[in-house]
Coordinates of C-alpha atoms in Angstrom, one line a residue:
Chain A
M183 CA -20.0 49.5 -8.9
R184 CA -22.9 47.4 -7.7
T185 CA -23.4 46.2 -4.2
I186 CA -23.8 42.5 -3.2
T187 CA -23.4 40.5 -0.1
F188 CA -20.3 38.8 1.1
I189 CA -21.7 35.3 0.6
D190 CA -23.0 36.1 -2.9
A191 CA -19.6 37.3 -3.8
I192 CA -18.2 33.9 -2.9
R193 CA -21.0 32.3 -4.9
E194 CA -20.2 34.4 -8.0
A195 CA -16.5 33.5 -7.8
I196 CA -17.4 29.8 -7.7
E197 CA -19.9 30.2 -10.5
E198 CA -17.6 32.1 -12.8
E199 CA -14.6 29.8 -12.3
M200 CA -16.8 26.8 -12.9
R201 CA -18.0 28.3 -16.2
A202 CA -14.4 29.1 -17.2
D203 CA -12.9 25.7 -16.3
N204 CA -14.7 22.4 -16.6
D205 CA -12.4 20.8 -14.1
V206 CA -13.6 23.0 -11.3
F207 CA -16.3 21.3 -9.1
V208 CA -17.7 21.5 -5.6
V209 CA -17.8 18.5 -3.2
G210 CA -19.5 18.6 0.1
Q211 CA -22.5 17.6 2.1
D212 CA -25.8 19.1 1.1
V213 CA -24.2 21.6 -1.2
R214 CA -26.8 20.9 -3.9
G215 CA -29.6 22.2 -1.7
A216 CA -27.2 24.9 -0.4
I217 CA -27.0 24.7 3.4
F218 CA -25.2 28.0 3.0
P219 CA -26.1 30.3 0.1
H220 CA -22.8 30.3 -1.6
T221 CA -23.8 27.1 -3.5
K222 CA -27.4 28.1 -4.0
G223 CA -28.7 27.3 -7.4
L224 CA -25.4 26.1 -8.8
V225 CA -26.7 22.6 -9.3
D226 CA -29.3 23.9 -11.8
E227 CA -26.5 25.2 -14.1
F228 CA -23.8 22.6 -13.5
G229 CA -25.7 19.5 -12.4
P230 CA -25.1 17.0 -9.6
E231 CA -21.9 15.8 -11.4
R232 CA -20.2 19.1 -10.5
I233 CA -22.1 20.1 -7.4
V234 CA -21.5 16.8 -5.6
D235 CA -23.1 15.7 -2.4
T236 CA -21.5 12.9 -0.4
P237 CA -22.6 10.9 2.6
I238 CA -21.6 12.2 6.0
A239 CA -18.2 10.8 5.5
E240 CA -15.6 13.6 5.7
S241 CA -12.6 11.4 4.8
G242 CA -14.2 10.0 1.8
M243 CA -15.6 13.5 0.9
Y244 CA -12.2 15.1 1.2
G245 CA -10.8 12.1 -0.6
V246 CA -12.9 13.0 -3.6
A247 CA -11.2 16.4 -3.7
F248 CA -7.7 15.2 -2.9
G249 CA -7.7 12.4 -5.5
A250 CA -9.4 14.4 -8.1
A251 CA -6.8 17.2 -7.6
Q252 CA -4.0 14.7 -8.2
E253 CA -5.8 13.7 -11.4
G254 CA -5.6 17.3 -12.6
M255 CA -9.0 18.6 -11.6
R256 CA -9.7 21.7 -9.4
P257 CA -12.0 20.7 -6.6
I258 CA -13.6 22.9 -4.0
C259 CA -14.2 20.9 -0.8
D260 CA -16.8 22.5 1.4
F261 CA -16.8 21.3 5.0
M262 CA -19.9 23.3 5.9
F263 CA -18.4 24.3 9.3
G264 CA -14.7 24.7 9.8
G265 CA -14.6 22.4 12.8
F266 CA -15.9 19.6 10.6
S267 CA -12.6 19.5 8.7
Y268 CA -11.0 18.1 11.9
V269 CA -12.9 14.9 11.3
T270 CA -10.5 14.2 8.5
F271 CA -7.6 16.2 9.7
S272 CA -4.8 13.8 8.9
E273 CA -5.8 13.9 5.2
C274 CA -6.5 17.6 4.9
S275 CA -3.6 18.9 7.0
V276 CA -0.7 16.4 7.2
T277 CA -1.1 14.4 4.0
T278 CA -2.2 17.4 2.0
G279 CA 0.6 19.7 3.2
Q280 CA 3.3 17.2 2.7
Y281 CA 2.1 15.8 -0.7
H282 CA 4.0 18.2 -3.0
F283 CA 7.2 18.7 -1.0
L284 CA 7.8 15.2 0.3
H285 CA 7.2 13.6 -3.1
G286 CA 9.9 15.6 -4.7
S287 CA 8.1 18.8 -5.6
Q288 CA 7.0 17.3 -8.9
H289 CA 3.3 17.2 -8.8
P290 CA 0.8 19.9 -7.8
L291 CA -2.3 19.6 -5.6
P292 CA -4.7 22.3 -6.8
L293 CA -7.6 22.2 -4.4
V294 CA -9.6 24.6 -2.2
I295 CA -11.0 23.9 1.3
T296 CA -13.7 26.2 2.5
A297 CA -16.1 26.3 5.4
G298 CA -18.0 28.7 7.6
V299 CA -16.3 29.7 10.8
G300 CA -16.5 32.1 13.6
T301 CA -18.3 33.3 16.7
G302 CA -21.5 35.3 16.6
Q303 CA -24.0 32.5 16.0
R304 CA -24.0 31.3 19.7
L305 CA -23.4 27.7 18.4
A306 CA -20.5 26.8 20.7
N307 CA -17.1 25.3 20.0
D308 CA -17.5 22.7 17.3
H309 CA -19.5 25.1 15.1
A310 CA -17.7 28.3 16.0
M311 CA -14.0 27.6 16.1
S312 CA -11.5 29.2 13.7
I313 CA -9.3 26.9 11.7
H314 CA -6.9 29.3 10.0
G315 CA -4.2 29.1 12.7
T316 CA -4.2 25.3 12.9
F317 CA -3.9 25.0 9.1
A318 CA -1.3 27.7 9.0
H319 CA 0.8 25.6 11.4
H320 CA 1.1 22.8 8.7
P321 CA 3.6 23.7 5.9
G322 CA 2.5 23.3 2.3
I323 CA -1.0 24.7 2.7
K324 CA -1.9 28.3 1.8
V325 CA -4.4 29.9 4.3
A326 CA -6.4 33.0 3.6
M327 CA -9.7 34.6 4.8
P328 CA -11.5 37.5 3.1
S329 CA -13.2 40.3 5.0
T330 CA -15.2 42.2 2.3
P331 CA -17.3 41.1 -0.6
Y332 CA -14.7 42.5 -3.0
D333 CA -11.9 40.5 -1.4
A334 CA -14.1 37.4 -1.1
K335 CA -14.7 37.2 -4.8
G336 CA -11.2 38.1 -5.8
M337 CA -9.6 35.8 -3.2
F338 CA -11.8 32.8 -3.9
K339 CA -10.9 33.2 -7.6
A340 CA -7.2 33.3 -6.8
A341 CA -7.6 30.2 -4.5
I342 CA -9.4 28.2 -7.2
R343 CA -6.7 29.1 -9.8
D344 CA -3.8 28.4 -7.4
N345 CA -1.8 25.2 -8.0
N346 CA -1.6 24.5 -4.3
P347 CA -4.0 23.5 -1.5
V348 CA -5.7 26.6 -0.3
V349 CA -7.7 26.8 2.9
I350 CA -10.1 29.7 2.7
P351 CA -12.7 29.8 5.4
W352 CA -15.3 32.5 5.5
H353 CA -16.8 34.2 8.7
M354 CA -20.4 33.6 9.3
G355 CA -20.7 36.8 11.2
I356 CA -20.2 38.9 8.0
M357 CA -22.0 36.7 5.4
M358 CA -24.8 39.1 4.8
Q359 CA -22.8 42.3 4.8
K360 CA -22.9 44.2 1.6
G361 CA -20.1 45.8 -0.3
E362 CA -19.0 47.0 -3.8
V363 CA -18.0 44.4 -6.3
P364 CA -17.3 44.8 -10.0
D365 CA -19.9 43.7 -12.5
V366 CA -20.3 40.1 -13.4
G367 CA -17.8 39.3 -16.1
D368 CA -15.3 42.0 -15.0
D369 CA -12.7 39.4 -14.1
Y370 CA -10.3 40.2 -11.3
I371 CA -8.4 38.4 -8.6
V372 CA -7.0 39.5 -5.2
P373 CA -3.6 37.7 -5.0
L374 CA -3.0 35.5 -2.0
G375 CA -0.3 36.9 0.2
S376 CA -1.2 40.5 0.0
A377 CA -2.4 42.4 3.1
D378 CA -4.6 45.5 2.8
V379 CA -4.6 48.7 4.7
K380 CA -8.3 49.2 5.3
R381 CA -7.9 52.5 7.2
E382 CA -4.9 54.7 7.5
G383 CA -3.7 56.0 10.8
S384 CA -0.5 57.2 12.6
D385 CA -0.6 56.2 16.3
V386 CA -1.2 52.5 16.4
T387 CA -1.6 49.6 14.0
V388 CA -4.4 47.1 14.5
L389 CA -4.1 43.8 12.5
A390 CA -7.5 42.2 12.3
N391 CA -9.5 40.0 9.9
S392 CA -13.1 39.2 9.0
L393 CA -15.6 40.0 11.8
Q394 CA -12.8 41.4 13.9
L395 CA -11.8 43.7 11.1
Q396 CA -15.3 45.2 11.4
H397 CA -14.8 45.6 15.1
A398 CA -11.4 47.2 14.6
L399 CA -12.8 49.7 12.1
E400 CA -15.6 50.5 14.5
V401 CA -13.1 51.3 17.2
A402 CA -10.9 53.3 14.8
E403 CA -14.0 55.5 13.9
K404 CA -15.0 55.8 17.6
L405 CA -11.6 57.0 18.7
K406 CA -10.7 59.0 15.6
D407 CA -10.4 62.3 17.5
E408 CA -8.3 60.8 20.2
I409 CA -6.1 58.1 18.7
S410 CA -5.3 57.6 15.0
I411 CA -5.6 53.9 14.3
E412 CA -4.2 52.2 11.2
V413 CA -6.3 49.1 10.5
I414 CA -4.7 46.3 8.4
D415 CA -6.4 43.2 7.1
P416 CA -3.8 40.4 6.7
R417 CA -6.2 38.7 4.2
S418 CA -3.7 35.8 3.9
F419 CA -2.0 34.0 6.8
V420 CA 0.1 31.8 4.5
P421 CA 1.9 33.4 2.8
F422 CA 1.7 36.4 5.1
D423 CA 2.5 39.9 3.9
M424 CA 5.1 41.0 6.6
E425 CA 6.2 43.9 4.5
T426 CA 2.9 45.8 4.7
L427 CA 2.8 45.3 8.5
L428 CA 6.4 46.4 9.0
T429 CA 5.9 49.5 6.8
S430 CA 2.9 50.4 8.9
L431 CA 4.9 49.9 12.1
E432 CA 7.6 52.3 10.8
K433 CA 4.9 55.0 11.1
T434 CA 2.9 53.9 14.2
N435 CA 5.5 52.0 16.3
R436 CA 2.6 50.2 18.1
L437 CA 0.8 47.0 17.3
V438 CA -2.4 45.3 18.5
V439 CA -3.1 41.9 16.9
V440 CA -6.7 40.8 17.0
D441 CA -7.3 37.1 16.2
E442 CA -10.5 35.2 16.7
D443 CA -8.5 32.1 17.6
W444 CA -7.1 30.9 20.9
E445 CA -4.3 32.7 22.5
S446 CA -2.1 29.6 22.8
G447 CA -0.3 28.6 19.6
G448 CA -2.4 30.9 17.4
F449 CA -1.6 33.1 14.4
A450 CA -1.4 36.2 16.7
A451 CA 1.5 34.6 18.5
T452 CA 3.3 34.0 15.2
V453 CA 2.9 37.6 14.1
S454 CA 4.0 38.9 17.5
A455 CA 7.1 36.7 17.4
R456 CA 8.0 37.8 13.8
V457 CA 7.6 41.4 14.7
M458 CA 9.9 41.0 17.6
E459 CA 12.4 39.2 15.4
Q460 CA 12.2 41.5 12.4
G461 CA 10.9 44.8 13.7
F462 CA 11.9 45.0 17.4
D463 CA 13.5 48.4 16.9
L464 CA 10.3 49.8 15.4
L465 CA 8.3 49.2 18.6
D466 CA 7.7 51.7 21.3
A467 CA 5.6 49.3 23.3
P468 CA 5.1 45.5 23.6
V469 CA 2.7 44.0 21.1
I470 CA -0.7 43.2 22.6
R471 CA -2.9 40.4 21.5
V472 CA -6.7 40.3 21.6
T473 CA -7.7 36.6 21.2
L474 CA -10.1 34.0 22.5
P475 CA -9.1 32.9 26.0
N476 CA -7.9 29.3 26.2
M477 CA -11.2 27.7 26.7
P478 CA -13.5 25.9 24.3
V479 CA -15.7 28.5 22.7
P480 CA -18.8 28.7 24.8
G481 CA -22.2 29.0 23.1
G482 CA -25.2 30.9 24.3
Y483 CA -25.0 34.5 25.4
M484 CA -21.6 34.4 27.0
E485 CA -20.0 34.2 23.6
E486 CA -20.3 37.9 23.1
Y487 CA -18.0 38.8 26.0
V488 CA -15.6 35.9 25.7
A489 CA -14.8 36.4 22.0
P490 CA -12.8 39.5 20.9
N491 CA -15.1 42.4 20.6
P492 CA -14.9 46.2 20.2
E493 CA -14.6 46.8 23.9
R494 CA -11.6 44.5 24.3
I495 CA -10.0 46.0 21.1
E496 CA -10.4 49.5 22.4
A497 CA -8.9 48.6 25.8
A498 CA -5.9 47.0 24.0
V499 CA -5.4 50.1 21.8
R500 CA -5.5 52.4 24.9
A501 CA -3.1 50.1 26.8
V502 CA -0.6 50.0 23.9
C503 CA -0.7 53.8 23.6
A504 CA -0.5 54.5 27.3
Chain B
M268 CA -11.1 -15.4 -16.2
A269 CA -8.6 -17.8 -17.8
L270 CA -5.1 -16.4 -18.4
S271 CA -3.2 -16.5 -21.6
T272 CA 0.3 -18.1 -21.9
E273 CA 1.8 -14.7 -22.3
Q274 CA 0.0 -13.4 -19.2
K275 CA 1.2 -16.4 -17.1
T276 CA 4.8 -15.8 -18.3
T277 CA 4.6 -12.2 -17.3
L278 CA 3.3 -13.1 -13.9
Y279 CA 6.0 -15.7 -13.4
R280 CA 8.8 -13.3 -14.4
N281 CA 7.4 -10.5 -12.2
L282 CA 7.1 -12.9 -9.3
I283 CA 10.8 -13.8 -9.6
R284 CA 11.7 -10.1 -9.8
A285 CA 9.6 -9.3 -6.7
D286 CA 11.3 -12.1 -4.9
E287 CA 14.8 -11.0 -5.9
F288 CA 14.1 -7.3 -5.1
N289 CA 12.7 -8.2 -1.7
R290 CA 15.9 -10.2 -0.9
M291 CA 18.0 -7.3 -2.0
M292 CA 16.1 -4.9 0.2
Y293 CA 16.3 -7.3 3.2
R294 CA 20.0 -7.7 2.6
R295 CA 20.7 -4.0 2.3
M296 CA 18.7 -3.2 5.5
M297 CA 20.8 -5.8 7.3
Q298 CA 23.9 -4.2 5.8
G299 CA 22.9 -0.7 6.9
K300 CA 22.5 0.3 3.3
L301 CA 18.9 1.5 3.5
I302 CA 17.5 4.6 5.2
G303 CA 14.8 4.1 7.7
F304 CA 13.1 0.7 8.0
Y305 CA 12.0 -2.2 5.7
H306 CA 8.9 -4.3 6.0
P307 CA 9.9 -7.5 4.3
A308 CA 7.5 -9.1 1.8
E309 CA 8.7 -12.7 1.8
G310 CA 5.7 -15.0 1.6
A311 CA 3.4 -12.2 0.5
I312 CA 4.7 -11.2 -3.0
A313 CA 2.1 -13.0 -5.2
P314 CA -0.9 -10.7 -4.6
G315 CA 0.9 -7.5 -5.6
V316 CA 2.3 -9.0 -8.7
A317 CA -1.1 -10.2 -9.7
A318 CA -2.8 -6.9 -8.9
A319 CA -0.4 -4.7 -10.9
S320 CA 0.9 -6.8 -13.8
F321 CA -2.1 -6.1 -16.1
L322 CA -2.7 -2.4 -15.3
N323 CA -2.3 0.2 -18.0
Q324 CA 0.1 3.1 -17.5
D325 CA -2.9 5.4 -16.9
D326 CA -4.5 3.2 -14.3
N327 CA -4.1 4.3 -10.7
L328 CA -2.3 2.1 -8.3
S329 CA -1.9 2.4 -4.5
P330 CA 0.6 -0.2 -3.5
H331 CA 0.6 -2.1 -0.2
H332 CA 3.3 -0.9 2.2
R333 CA 4.7 -4.4 2.6
G334 CA 7.8 -4.7 0.6
H335 CA 7.4 -0.9 0.3
G336 CA 5.3 -1.3 -2.8
I337 CA 8.2 -2.6 -4.9
T338 CA 6.4 -5.8 -5.8
H339 CA 3.5 -3.7 -7.1
M340 CA 5.5 -1.0 -8.8
L341 CA 7.9 -3.2 -10.7
S342 CA 4.9 -5.2 -12.0
K343 CA 3.3 -1.9 -13.3
G344 CA 6.5 -1.2 -15.2
I345 CA 8.1 1.3 -12.9
D346 CA 11.9 1.4 -12.8
I347 CA 12.8 0.6 -9.2
K348 CA 16.2 2.2 -9.4
Y349 CA 14.7 5.6 -8.7
Y350 CA 13.0 4.2 -5.6
L351 CA 16.1 2.5 -4.3
A352 CA 18.0 5.8 -4.8
E353 CA 15.2 7.5 -2.7
H354 CA 15.5 4.8 0.0
T355 CA 19.2 5.5 0.2
G356 CA 18.9 9.3 0.4
K357 CA 20.3 10.0 -3.1
D358 CA 19.6 13.0 -5.3
T359 CA 18.4 10.7 -8.1
G360 CA 15.6 9.4 -5.9
C361 CA 12.0 9.6 -7.1
C362 CA 11.3 12.2 -4.4
K363 CA 14.8 13.9 -4.7
G364 CA 16.1 11.9 -1.7
R365 CA 14.0 13.8 0.8
S366 CA 11.3 11.3 1.7
A367 CA 13.1 8.3 3.2
F368 CA 10.8 5.5 2.0
H369 CA 8.0 7.3 0.1
F370 CA 7.5 6.8 -3.6
S371 CA 6.0 9.0 -6.3
F372 CA 5.7 8.2 -10.0
P373 CA 2.9 10.5 -11.2
E374 CA 3.5 9.6 -14.8
H375 CA 2.6 6.0 -13.8
K376 CA -0.3 7.2 -11.6
V377 CA 1.4 6.0 -8.5
Y378 CA 1.2 9.3 -6.7
M379 CA 2.1 8.9 -3.2
M380 CA 2.8 7.0 0.0
S381 CA 2.0 8.0 3.6
G382 CA 3.0 6.6 6.9
F383 CA -0.6 6.4 7.9
I384 CA -2.0 2.9 7.3
G385 CA -5.3 3.2 5.5
Y386 CA -4.5 6.7 4.0
N387 CA -5.1 5.2 0.6
F388 CA -8.9 5.0 1.2
A389 CA -9.4 8.8 0.8
P390 CA -7.6 9.5 -2.5
V391 CA -8.8 6.3 -4.2
V392 CA -12.3 7.8 -4.1
G393 CA -11.1 10.9 -5.9
W394 CA -9.1 8.9 -8.5
G395 CA -12.2 6.8 -9.2
F396 CA -14.4 9.9 -9.3
A397 CA -12.0 11.5 -11.9
A398 CA -11.8 8.2 -13.9
K399 CA -15.5 7.8 -14.1
R400 CA -16.0 11.5 -15.1
R401 CA -13.4 11.1 -17.9
N402 CA -15.0 7.8 -19.0
Q403 CA -11.9 6.4 -20.7
G404 CA -11.8 3.1 -19.0
Q405 CA -9.2 4.0 -16.4
V406 CA -9.3 1.8 -13.3
V407 CA -8.0 2.2 -9.7
M408 CA -6.2 -0.7 -8.0
N409 CA -6.4 0.0 -4.2
C410 CA -4.0 -2.4 -2.4
S411 CA -3.7 -2.6 1.3
G412 CA -3.7 -5.2 4.1
D413 CA -6.2 -6.7 6.5
G414 CA -5.2 -4.2 9.2
S415 CA -6.1 -1.2 7.0
Y416 CA -9.7 -2.3 7.0
G417 CA -9.9 -1.3 10.6
Q418 CA -9.9 2.3 9.5
G419 CA -13.3 4.1 9.3
R420 CA -12.1 5.6 6.0
A421 CA -12.2 2.1 4.5
H422 CA -15.9 2.1 5.1
E423 CA -16.3 5.5 3.6
A424 CA -14.4 4.5 0.5
M425 CA -16.4 1.4 -0.1
L426 CA -19.7 3.3 0.6
M427 CA -18.9 6.0 -1.9
A428 CA -17.3 3.7 -4.5
Q429 CA -20.4 1.5 -4.5
N430 CA -22.9 4.4 -4.4
W431 CA -21.3 5.9 -7.5
K432 CA -20.2 2.6 -9.2
L433 CA -16.6 3.9 -9.3
P434 CA -14.0 1.8 -11.1
V435 CA -12.1 0.9 -7.9
I436 CA -10.8 -2.5 -7.0
F437 CA -10.6 -3.0 -3.2
F438 CA -7.6 -5.4 -3.1
C439 CA -7.1 -6.8 0.4
E440 CA -3.8 -8.6 1.0
N441 CA -4.8 -10.5 4.1
N442 CA -1.7 -12.0 5.8
G443 CA -3.6 -12.4 9.0
M444 CA -1.3 -10.1 10.9
S445 CA -1.1 -6.4 11.8
I446 CA 2.3 -5.8 13.6
F447 CA 1.7 -8.4 16.2
S448 CA -2.0 -8.6 16.4
T449 CA -3.9 -11.1 14.4
A450 CA -6.8 -10.4 12.0
M451 CA -8.8 -13.1 13.9
E452 CA -8.7 -10.9 17.0
M453 CA -9.2 -7.5 15.3
H454 CA -12.1 -8.4 12.9
P455 CA -15.3 -10.1 14.0
K456 CA -15.6 -12.3 10.9
E457 CA -13.1 -14.6 9.3
H458 CA -13.1 -13.0 5.9
I459 CA -12.4 -9.2 5.5
S460 CA -14.2 -9.5 2.1
S461 CA -17.5 -10.1 4.0
L462 CA -17.4 -6.3 4.6
A463 CA -18.3 -5.9 0.9
D464 CA -21.6 -7.6 1.4
G465 CA -22.9 -4.7 3.4
Y466 CA -22.5 -2.4 0.3
G467 CA -23.8 -4.9 -2.2
M468 CA -20.3 -5.0 -3.7
P469 CA -19.3 -8.2 -5.4
S470 CA -16.4 -10.0 -3.7
T471 CA -14.2 -13.0 -4.1
I472 CA -11.6 -14.8 -1.9
V473 CA -8.5 -16.2 -3.6
D474 CA -5.4 -18.1 -2.6
G475 CA -2.8 -15.4 -2.2
Q476 CA 0.0 -17.8 -2.5
D477 CA -1.0 -18.7 -6.0
V478 CA -0.1 -15.8 -8.3
F479 CA -2.2 -17.2 -11.1
A480 CA -5.3 -17.6 -9.0
V481 CA -5.1 -14.1 -7.8
A482 CA -4.4 -12.7 -11.3
E483 CA -7.5 -14.5 -12.6
A484 CA -9.6 -12.6 -10.1
C485 CA -7.8 -9.3 -10.8
V486 CA -8.2 -9.5 -14.6
E487 CA -11.9 -10.1 -14.1
A488 CA -12.3 -7.2 -11.7
I489 CA -10.3 -4.9 -13.9
A490 CA -12.5 -5.8 -16.9
R491 CA -15.7 -5.1 -14.8
A492 CA -14.4 -1.8 -13.7
R493 CA -13.3 -0.8 -17.2
Q494 CA -16.7 -1.4 -18.6
G495 CA -18.4 0.7 -16.0
D496 CA -19.8 -2.1 -13.8
G497 CA -18.3 -0.7 -10.6
P498 CA -16.1 -1.9 -7.8
T499 CA -15.0 -5.4 -6.8
F500 CA -13.6 -6.6 -3.5
I501 CA -10.8 -9.1 -3.8
E502 CA -9.4 -10.8 -0.7
A503 CA -6.1 -12.6 -1.3
K504 CA -5.3 -14.9 1.7
T505 CA -1.5 -14.6 2.1
L506 CA 1.3 -15.1 4.6
R507 CA 4.0 -13.0 6.2
F508 CA 7.1 -15.1 6.7
N509 CA 9.2 -12.5 8.5
E510 CA 8.6 -10.1 11.4
H511 CA 6.6 -7.0 10.6
D512 CA 9.6 -4.9 10.0
I513 CA 13.2 -5.9 10.3
G514 CA 14.3 -5.7 13.9
T515 CA 10.9 -6.0 15.6
P516 CA 10.2 -9.3 17.4
D517 CA 8.2 -11.9 15.5
L518 CA 5.2 -12.1 17.7
S519 CA 1.6 -13.3 17.4
G520 CA -0.2 -11.3 20.0
W521 CA 2.5 -11.1 22.6
E522 CA 4.1 -14.5 22.1
E523 CA 6.8 -15.7 19.7
R524 CA 5.5 -17.3 16.5
S525 CA 6.3 -21.0 16.7
E526 CA 8.7 -23.1 14.6
E527 CA 5.8 -25.2 13.6
E528 CA 3.9 -22.1 12.3
H529 CA 6.9 -21.0 10.3
A530 CA 7.5 -24.5 8.9
S531 CA 3.9 -24.8 7.8
M532 CA 3.9 -21.3 6.3
R533 CA 7.0 -22.0 4.2
E534 CA 5.3 -25.0 2.6
R535 CA 3.2 -22.3 0.9
E536 CA 6.1 -20.3 -0.6
P537 CA 4.7 -18.5 -3.7
V538 CA 7.7 -18.9 -6.0
R539 CA 7.9 -22.6 -5.4
I540 CA 4.1 -23.0 -6.0
A541 CA 4.4 -21.0 -9.3
T542 CA 7.5 -22.8 -10.5
A543 CA 5.9 -26.2 -10.0
R544 CA 2.9 -25.0 -12.0
V545 CA 4.8 -23.5 -14.9
L546 CA 7.0 -26.7 -15.2
D547 CA 4.0 -28.9 -14.8
E548 CA 2.1 -27.1 -17.5
G549 CA 5.1 -27.0 -19.8
L550 CA 4.9 -23.2 -19.9
L551 CA 8.6 -22.8 -19.2
N552 CA 11.4 -25.3 -18.9
Q553 CA 14.2 -25.2 -16.3
A554 CA 16.6 -23.5 -18.7
A555 CA 14.1 -20.7 -19.3
I556 CA 13.5 -20.3 -15.6
D557 CA 17.2 -20.1 -15.0
Q558 CA 17.5 -17.4 -17.6
I559 CA 14.8 -15.3 -16.0
I560 CA 16.6 -15.6 -12.6
E561 CA 19.9 -14.6 -14.2
E562 CA 18.3 -11.6 -16.0
T563 CA 16.6 -10.6 -12.8
K564 CA 19.9 -10.7 -10.8
A565 CA 21.5 -8.5 -13.4
E566 CA 18.5 -6.1 -13.2
V567 CA 18.8 -5.9 -9.4
Q568 CA 22.5 -5.3 -9.6
G569 CA 21.9 -2.5 -12.1
V570 CA 19.4 -0.9 -9.7
E571 CA 21.9 -1.1 -6.8
D572 CA 24.7 0.3 -8.9
F573 CA 22.6 3.2 -9.9
A574 CA 21.7 4.0 -6.3
D575 CA 25.1 3.5 -4.9
S576 CA 26.8 5.6 -7.6
S577 CA 24.4 8.5 -7.1
E578 CA 25.2 11.5 -4.8
I579 CA 23.7 11.9 -1.4
A580 CA 21.0 14.6 -1.6
R581 CA 22.0 17.6 0.6
P582 CA 20.1 20.6 -0.8
S583 CA 20.2 23.8 1.1
V584 CA 17.4 24.8 3.4
E585 CA 16.6 27.6 0.8
E586 CA 16.3 25.1 -2.0
L587 CA 14.1 22.9 0.1
M588 CA 11.9 25.9 1.0
D589 CA 11.5 26.6 -2.7
G590 CA 9.9 23.2 -3.1
V591 CA 7.2 23.6 -0.4
F592 CA 4.7 25.1 -2.8
A593 CA 4.0 24.4 -6.5
K594 CA 4.5 27.3 -8.9

């Protein structure tokens, strides 16, 4: 297999799906000129009618996607940075999540919301916050986040083909990381709702995604002679693959959940509660969470010790195994 | 654009139907036979009839919430029995009885309702975008009140519709009132349609109590949109005879609306204005009018019978969970 970057894998997914289906299009701000590389050059092939720039008007911009999806098209709405989706949050969370269900489950809303998220750029809260937990709170929206180039291409394709609204942010901290991806034209998808065991182990399970998955894998490698760590990437938050996690806990009996979101009301809390409800008897120790402390994400140099990092993950692993 | 005899007759019949359906909804709310609330449309039924009577089935419509969109939907050819069943929590409802007052008739391109005033301004841009791309003459009728134009998304929709020359009609039913607050207080200029000037969008102001005057403006705007000439802003000056929704006080600002204000409003009752016109023009005689009223009463009765004889929707939580996502 060839090796490409994470962000190029997203670009290939969009490009191939747009070639395959004339109803797929991208709407965003400055996507023609590609403020991020995943839309680079797409306007040359598909034209400004399918790589659509709007004014700085998030409600109207998202409205293009929402209304076009009701009309049977398959839009990809690019918010640039995840936090910008909150400018039109009533539309992209409440109205979107309730559309299918509240109106009698008779009409699909096939659209994709994407954006760059995550710490590591020292940009501070509005450009760095994660959005997966907030969207996962709103029923009717699928939420997923890839961690490798292979998953990025396969999951974006799955999201575009899904008949539901799918929020699929990507982490800026891993955008230039390279990984193996099948050749162009070798069509594949990674189904939404399937977690992936990225490294097998027997002493403790660490659930982590995106940049934090890299951190967890670093820790697992560092401690390999001391503690055997199983690292699971949830890949999807809604639907969440509880079975893979419980199967792992049958072996390890210990869990650390790493989530680059706030501690309060975040996805890590949901996972901890579900494990307590469905797998309490599997646990030899209380679940430990490694999350953002409940402060707006600071920018500058302090980001690196406030956000989850390998040191904090290692400390949590040692604590849960103590 | 002058209306044909057939168009005028259609408008008159739909106006009578809108009036009777509004009375039915008001009565049922008072009788405790509706779920939730009802925002009565008396005095304000002409604009919706005019906006929706000459749309094609594949034209998009976002109805005004006043009268819960019934005025608009029945004029577009939608069978209201499925909506009343919804509003009474029945399993035959258009949203399977789970939505209280929401409507959805995707086959008529009336997709949705939301409790957020001004929600319509986001999706109408997408409907217009899809319509323009398909280039088959489909238009978007975007109905909402003066209050909704306080939303920033109204600006965004007008901006983008005009930028891209989308086939969207911004149809403002200005009854001068939000819940209690007046449009005069909440907007700096007298006419909401003056907003359109900022985008270079053509606009017109019509007497919203005169269904024929409103329809003339609508037919023209629809024709413009169909031939690719872009959006139009229509402001129909109308009146709200009742309180905002049944049970809230009838205030202007924080004071009771006066007897004098009500008396002067009722002189501008849209059915009476239209009836005088059709009789005067010899379009219909009294016998024909009586027959329309009789047929309408029978229609309303049929709608009520359908809703009342349907079963209350009580699906299991599992069944409901199965409907959260599309397959």
